[in-house]
């Protein structure tokens, strides 16, 4: 048990929740919702101006339920950065209850486009970034004998379409790594994979390949709000300790 786990919030016990990639889209919605529900949220990303603006926007709602949202500069591709993200939060809050590995990039392209640097980027952020989170959070969870690791994967963790080969590979990997973590973890550590369908965010903005960008305009025509994913994360967190919500897929009703 961490030192500050006794307060009750509308969503149950207040938790110290770390969210990566909280400067836009799904991570921003997760951080905002959980802070408004009374949790102590540590919001990480590279764009600290966006994190500070988020902290200002959510301050009133968070204060009403006793929650907080703290911006922290974070690059998940840097293992030391992620270690500091976790150890800093642990030192400030007496523990870490939840790590939400959400940061991701999706520069889709066909393999014959040979955008090798973009492949590397996806592997660095979507796979190595996730592993850096596990490496930093797992020893803390094991020492506390409590914790919850949440991975934001994708429907791309379950299917491949033209232009998604490398992105889907990183999300299949995220799914596999998280499932392995679940199987290996002590029952005091819970593990959840949330796989979104098309959600309004800045994600498609990382696509440089013109063909993939055009295809995405049709594919992403029906998107749901990022708070739909935040609600799924909140649901998993709010379950009693003996209940581990392992996987949630949330798609637009229009998405096949
Ligand atoms: P956004 O582009 O809106 O958000 C991506 C977030 O990741 C940003 O906050 C960005 O912050 C952060 N990020 C990127 N690189 C790094 C890095 N090196 N270090 C730290 N943070 C980083 O997209 P989404 O909100 O849509 O994406 C969030 C997650 O959801 C991703 O894992 C994505 O794959 C997944 N997903 C999204 C879907 C969608 O339709 N939107 C569907 C399925 C899955 P910054 O640039 O400031 O560092």
Tab-separated table of N, CA and C in Angstrom, residues 98-198:
chain	number	residue	atom	x	y	z
A	98	UNK	N	-0.831	3.430	-10.562
A	98	UNK	CA	-1.226	3.073	-11.931
A	98	UNK	C	-0.244	3.694	-12.917
A	99	UNK	N	0.166	2.913	-13.919
A	99	UNK	CA	0.979	3.440	-15.019
A	99	UNK	C	0.188	3.195	-16.302
A	100	UNK	N	-0.180	4.279	-16.995
A	100	UNK	CA	-0.905	4.158	-18.267
A	100	UNK	C	0.086	4.423	-19.399
A	101	UNK	N	0.469	3.355	-20.107
A	101	UNK	CA	1.412	3.467	-21.231
A	101	UNK	C	0.599	3.783	-22.485
A	102	UNK	N	0.489	5.059	-22.771
A	102	UNK	CA	-0.384	5.514	-23.860
A	102	UNK	C	0.373	6.139	-25.024
A	103	UNK	N	1.538	6.713	-24.772
A	103	UNK	CA	2.254	7.442	-25.833
A	103	UNK	C	2.409	6.570	-27.065
A	104	UNK	N	2.143	7.142	-28.236
A	104	UNK	CA	2.279	6.367	-29.465
A	104	UNK	C	2.331	7.255	-30.691
A	105	UNK	N	2.880	6.713	-31.752
A	105	UNK	CA	2.897	7.420	-33.044
A	105	UNK	C	2.452	6.428	-34.128
A	106	UNK	N	1.912	6.976	-35.227
A	106	UNK	CA	1.340	6.111	-36.270
A	106	UNK	C	1.617	6.665	-37.674
A	107	UNK	N	2.873	6.795	-38.063
A	107	UNK	CA	3.147	7.242	-39.437
A	107	UNK	C	2.991	6.079	-40.422
A	108	UNK	N	1.748	5.811	-40.821
A	108	UNK	CA	1.449	4.664	-41.685
A	108	UNK	C	2.056	4.836	-43.074
A	109	UNK	N	2.428	3.721	-43.671
A	109	UNK	CA	2.885	3.737	-45.067
A	109	UNK	C	2.996	2.298	-45.536
A	110	UNK	N	2.966	2.113	-46.879
A	110	UNK	CA	3.244	0.786	-47.423
A	110	UNK	C	4.719	0.451	-47.189
A	111	UNK	N	5.011	-0.829	-47.074
A	111	UNK	CA	6.400	-1.226	-46.843
A	111	UNK	C	7.309	-0.781	-47.987
A	112	UNK	N	6.766	-0.788	-49.237
A	112	UNK	CA	7.626	-0.404	-50.356
A	112	UNK	C	7.900	1.093	-50.412
A	113	UNK	N	7.308	1.861	-49.512
A	113	UNK	CA	7.692	3.278	-49.395
A	113	UNK	C	9.061	3.426	-48.722
A	114	UNK	N	9.480	2.380	-48.027
A	114	UNK	CA	10.809	2.349	-47.386
A	114	UNK	C	11.061	3.539	-46.470
A	115	UNK	N	10.050	3.915	-45.728
A	115	UNK	CA	10.225	5.018	-44.770
A	115	UNK	C	10.804	4.434	-43.476
A	116	UNK	N	12.043	4.017	-43.596
A	116	UNK	CA	12.672	3.217	-42.532
A	116	UNK	C	12.789	4.010	-41.228
A	117	UNK	N	13.059	5.293	-41.333
A	117	UNK	CA	13.166	6.087	-40.099
A	117	UNK	C	11.824	6.140	-39.369
A	118	UNK	N	10.737	6.152	-40.132
A	118	UNK	CA	9.414	6.160	-39.489
A	118	UNK	C	9.119	4.793	-38.864
A	119	UNK	N	9.568	3.699	-39.505
A	119	UNK	CA	9.426	2.379	-38.871
A	119	UNK	C	10.157	2.383	-37.525
A	120	UNK	N	11.388	2.898	-37.567
A	120	UNK	CA	12.193	2.925	-36.334
A	120	UNK	C	11.503	3.745	-35.242
A	121	UNK	N	10.912	4.843	-35.676
A	121	UNK	CA	10.252	5.733	-34.702
A	121	UNK	C	9.088	4.995	-34.019
A	122	UNK	N	8.317	4.274	-34.847
A	122	UNK	CA	7.179	3.538	-34.253
A	122	UNK	C	7.674	2.479	-33.272
A	123	UNK	N	8.754	1.789	-33.655
A	123	UNK	CA	9.301	0.760	-32.745
A	123	UNK	C	9.820	1.427	-31.465
A	124	UNK	N	10.491	2.553	-31.627
A	124	UNK	CA	11.059	3.243	-30.455
A	124	UNK	C	9.969	3.716	-29.490
A	125	UNK	N	8.940	4.349	-30.025
A	125	UNK	CA	7.911	4.923	-29.139
A	125	UNK	C	6.929	3.845	-28.681
A	126	UNK	N	6.397	3.075	-29.640
A	126	UNK	CA	5.277	2.184	-29.320
A	126	UNK	C	5.716	0.902	-28.610
A	127	UNK	N	6.943	0.460	-28.869
A	127	UNK	CA	7.412	-0.785	-28.229
A	127	UNK	C	8.451	-0.482	-27.144
A	128	UNK	N	9.547	0.195	-27.527
A	128	UNK	CA	10.569	0.469	-26.498
A	128	UNK	C	9.988	1.379	-25.408
A	129	UNK	N	9.164	2.333	-25.800
A	129	UNK	CA	8.559	3.223	-24.804
A	129	UNK	C	7.734	2.442	-23.791
A	130	UNK	N	6.965	1.482	-24.289
A	130	UNK	CA	6.168	0.625	-23.393
A	130	UNK	C	7.080	-0.178	-22.464
A	131	UNK	N	8.135	-0.776	-23.041
A	131	UNK	CA	9.057	-1.577	-22.219
A	131	UNK	C	9.748	-0.721	-21.163
A	132	UNK	N	10.094	0.513	-21.537
A	132	UNK	CA	10.700	1.415	-20.542
A	132	UNK	C	9.720	1.663	-19.392
A	133	UNK	N	8.443	1.759	-19.710
A	133	UNK	CA	7.426	1.949	-18.659
A	133	UNK	C	7.361	0.752	-17.735
A	134	UNK	N	7.372	-0.443	-18.330
A	134	UNK	CA	7.338	-1.658	-17.503
A	134	UNK	C	8.597	-1.737	-16.638
A	135	UNK	N	9.747	-1.443	-17.247
A	135	UNK	CA	11.013	-1.526	-16.496
A	135	UNK	C	11.020	-0.571	-15.309
A	136	UNK	N	10.366	0.569	-15.469
A	136	UNK	CA	10.354	1.561	-14.378
A	136	UNK	C	9.276	1.258	-13.337
A	137	UNK	N	8.100	0.823	-13.798
A	137	UNK	CA	6.963	0.698	-12.872
A	137	UNK	C	6.936	-0.652	-12.152
A	138	UNK	N	7.345	-1.718	-12.843
A	138	UNK	CA	7.171	-3.055	-12.271
A	138	UNK	C	7.907	-3.258	-10.942
A	139	UNK	N	9.174	-2.816	-10.818
A	139	UNK	CA	9.836	-2.989	-9.513
A	139	UNK	C	9.115	-2.234	-8.392
A	140	UNK	N	8.526	-1.096	-8.735
A	140	UNK	CA	7.777	-0.324	-7.725
A	140	UNK	C	6.520	-1.094	-7.333
A	141	UNK	N	5.807	-1.619	-8.321
A	141	UNK	CA	4.588	-2.389	-8.032
A	141	UNK	C	4.923	-3.625	-7.195
A	142	UNK	N	6.005	-4.302	-7.552
A	142	UNK	CA	6.383	-5.515	-6.814
A	142	UNK	C	6.747	-5.173	-5.364
A	143	UNK	N	7.479	-4.063	-5.183
A	143	UNK	CA	7.863	-3.664	-3.823
A	143	UNK	C	6.635	-3.276	-3.001
A	144	UNK	N	5.678	-2.616	-3.633
A	144	UNK	CA	4.456	-2.190	-2.933
A	144	UNK	C	3.485	-3.351	-2.711
A	145	UNK	N	3.656	-4.393	-3.548
A	145	UNK	CA	2.663	-5.464	-3.668
A	145	UNK	C	1.295	-4.901	-4.035
A	146	UNK	N	1.323	-3.917	-4.930
A	146	UNK	CA	0.095	-3.392	-5.534
A	146	UNK	C	0.483	-2.539	-6.731
A	147	UNK	N	-0.417	-2.463	-7.686
A	147	UNK	CA	-0.164	-1.628	-8.857
A	147	UNK	C	-1.045	-2.066	-10.010
A	148	UNK	N	-1.136	-1.198	-10.993
A	148	UNK	CA	-1.999	-1.492	-12.149
A	148	UNK	C	-1.307	-0.926	-13.383
A	149	UNK	N	-1.012	-1.785	-14.353
A	149	UNK	CA	-0.370	-1.358	-15.595
A	149	UNK	C	-1.419	-1.389	-16.701
A	150	UNK	N	-1.600	-0.245	-17.352
A	150	UNK	CA	-2.590	-0.145	-18.433
A	150	UNK	C	-1.850	0.215	-19.722
A	151	UNK	N	-2.019	-0.603	-20.754
A	151	UNK	CA	-1.426	-0.316	-22.063
A	151	UNK	C	-2.527	0.131	-23.019
A	152	UNK	N	-2.311	1.245	-23.698
A	152	UNK	CA	-3.215	1.623	-24.778
A	152	UNK	C	-2.644	1.016	-26.053
A	153	UNK	N	-3.269	-0.057	-26.516
A	153	UNK	CA	-2.814	-0.734	-27.747
A	153	UNK	C	-3.628	-0.171	-28.898
A	154	UNK	N	-4.415	-0.997	-29.583
A	154	UNK	CA	-5.183	-0.529	-30.753
A	154	UNK	C	-5.955	-1.706	-31.323
A	155	UNK	N	-6.982	-1.413	-32.125
A	155	UNK	CA	-7.541	-2.504	-32.930
A	155	UNK	C	-6.471	-3.004	-33.895
A	156	UNK	N	-5.466	-2.175	-34.152
A	156	UNK	CA	-4.310	-2.597	-34.962
A	156	UNK	C	-3.477	-3.662	-34.265
A	157	UNK	N	-3.777	-3.975	-33.005
A	157	UNK	CA	-3.132	-5.107	-32.326
A	157	UNK	C	-3.819	-6.414	-32.685
A	158	UNK	N	-4.899	-6.319	-33.452
A	158	UNK	CA	-5.691	-7.512	-33.787
A	158	UNK	C	-5.870	-7.680	-35.288
A	159	UNK	N	-5.440	-6.706	-36.083
A	159	UNK	CA	-5.631	-6.818	-37.535
A	159	UNK	C	-4.545	-6.019	-38.266
A	160	UNK	N	-4.273	-6.456	-39.493
A	160	UNK	CA	-3.318	-5.751	-40.353
A	160	UNK	C	-4.054	-5.332	-41.613
A	161	UNK	N	-3.845	-4.110	-42.064
A	161	UNK	CA	-4.390	-3.662	-43.350
A	161	UNK	C	-3.223	-3.042	-44.133
A	162	UNK	N	-3.349	-2.908	-45.465
A	162	UNK	CA	-2.259	-2.273	-46.200
A	162	UNK	C	-1.934	-0.903	-45.597
A	163	UNK	N	-0.694	-0.610	-45.457
A	163	UNK	CA	-0.058	0.572	-44.824
A	163	UNK	C	0.123	0.427	-43.304
A	164	UNK	N	-0.514	-0.601	-42.690
A	164	UNK	CA	-0.417	-0.679	-41.216
A	164	UNK	C	0.605	-1.725	-40.747
A	165	UNK	N	1.384	-2.313	-41.663
A	165	UNK	CA	2.223	-3.459	-41.266
A	165	UNK	C	3.098	-3.147	-40.048
A	166	UNK	N	3.836	-2.054	-40.104
A	166	UNK	CA	4.767	-1.786	-38.994
A	166	UNK	C	4.000	-1.278	-37.767
A	167	UNK	N	3.045	-0.391	-37.994
A	167	UNK	CA	2.251	0.096	-36.853
A	167	UNK	C	1.559	-1.094	-36.179
A	168	UNK	N	0.890	-1.939	-36.975
A	168	UNK	CA	0.216	-3.099	-36.379
A	168	UNK	C	1.219	-4.005	-35.677
A	169	UNK	N	2.403	-4.158	-36.255
A	169	UNK	CA	3.431	-4.985	-35.599
A	169	UNK	C	3.763	-4.419	-34.218
A	170	UNK	N	3.863	-3.103	-34.123
A	170	UNK	CA	4.179	-2.525	-32.808
A	170	UNK	C	3.013	-2.720	-31.834
A	171	UNK	N	1.803	-2.700	-32.369
A	171	UNK	CA	0.650	-2.861	-31.478
A	171	UNK	C	0.409	-4.336	-31.126
A	172	UNK	N	0.686	-5.258	-32.093
A	172	UNK	CA	0.687	-6.684	-31.729
A	172	UNK	C	1.706	-6.899	-30.612
A	173	UNK	N	2.870	-6.262	-30.757
A	173	UNK	CA	3.917	-6.411	-29.741
A	173	UNK	C	3.443	-5.848	-28.406
A	174	UNK	N	2.801	-4.697	-28.454
A	174	UNK	CA	2.300	-4.086	-27.207
A	174	UNK	C	1.301	-5.027	-26.540
A	175	UNK	N	0.437	-5.629	-27.372
A	175	UNK	CA	-0.546	-6.578	-26.831
A	175	UNK	C	0.183	-7.779	-26.195
A	176	UNK	N	1.147	-8.340	-26.919
A	176	UNK	CA	1.851	-9.539	-26.441
A	176	UNK	C	2.635	-9.245	-25.165
A	177	UNK	N	3.313	-8.123	-25.147
A	177	UNK	CA	4.114	-7.759	-23.967
A	177	UNK	C	3.192	-7.585	-22.756
A	178	UNK	N	2.059	-6.933	-22.989
A	178	UNK	CA	1.148	-6.673	-21.865
A	178	UNK	C	0.504	-7.966	-21.390
A	179	UNK	N	0.160	-8.846	-22.315
A	179	UNK	CA	-0.400	-10.150	-21.923
A	179	UNK	C	0.655	-10.976	-21.165
A	180	UNK	N	1.894	-10.898	-21.615
A	180	UNK	CA	2.967	-11.596	-20.896
A	180	UNK	C	3.133	-11.038	-19.491
A	181	UNK	N	3.061	-9.728	-19.385
A	181	UNK	CA	3.152	-9.091	-18.061
A	181	UNK	C	2.030	-9.586	-17.154
A	182	UNK	N	0.830	-9.675	-17.726
A	182	UNK	CA	-0.309	-10.152	-16.930
A	182	UNK	C	-0.056	-11.571	-16.417
A	183	UNK	N	0.421	-12.442	-17.315
A	183	UNK	CA	0.609	-13.840	-16.928
A	183	UNK	C	1.716	-13.996	-15.889
A	184	UNK	N	2.740	-13.152	-15.990
A	184	UNK	CA	3.889	-13.287	-15.081
A	184	UNK	C	3.674	-12.568	-13.748
A	185	UNK	N	2.689	-11.647	-13.699
A	185	UNK	CA	2.585	-10.767	-12.527
A	185	UNK	C	1.981	-11.457	-11.323
A	186	UNK	N	2.405	-10.989	-10.160
A	186	UNK	CA	1.782	-11.369	-8.907
A	186	UNK	C	0.317	-10.893	-8.949
A	187	UNK	N	-0.597	-11.630	-8.317
A	187	UNK	CA	-2.009	-11.198	-8.349
A	187	UNK	C	-2.237	-9.807	-7.756
A	188	UNK	N	-1.282	-9.299	-7.011
A	188	UNK	CA	-1.448	-7.943	-6.459
A	188	UNK	C	-1.236	-6.874	-7.534
A	189	UNK	N	-0.729	-7.282	-8.688
A	189	UNK	CA	-0.508	-6.338	-9.799
A	189	UNK	C	-1.521	-6.647	-10.897
A	190	UNK	N	-2.304	-5.638	-11.244
A	190	UNK	CA	-3.321	-5.832	-12.294
A	190	UNK	C	-2.799	-5.298	-13.629
A	191	UNK	N	-3.289	-5.882	-14.708
A	191	UNK	CA	-2.790	-5.540	-16.044
A	191	UNK	C	-3.973	-5.446	-17.013
A	192	UNK	N	-4.054	-4.334	-17.700
A	192	UNK	CA	-5.173	-4.095	-18.622
A	192	UNK	C	-4.657	-3.605	-19.964
A	193	UNK	N	-5.188	-4.161	-21.047
A	193	UNK	CA	-4.944	-3.616	-22.386
A	193	UNK	C	-6.234	-2.976	-22.877
A	194	UNK	N	-6.143	-1.723	-23.281
A	194	UNK	CA	-7.292	-1.043	-23.884
A	194	UNK	C	-6.962	-0.852	-25.360
A	195	UNK	N	-7.828	-1.351	-26.224
A	195	UNK	CA	-7.597	-1.257	-27.674
A	195	UNK	C	-8.651	-0.371	-28.316
A	196	UNK	N	-8.279	0.869	-28.642
A	196	UNK	CA	-9.255	1.760	-29.275
A	196	UNK	C	-9.379	1.490	-30.768
A	197	UNK	N	-10.583	1.771	-31.293
A	197	UNK	CA	-10.770	1.936	-32.732
A	197	UNK	C	-10.445	3.378	-33.086
A	198	UNK	N	-11.169	3.920	-34.057
A	198	UNK	CA	-10.840	5.268	-34.527
A	198	UNK	C	-11.329	6.312	-33.515
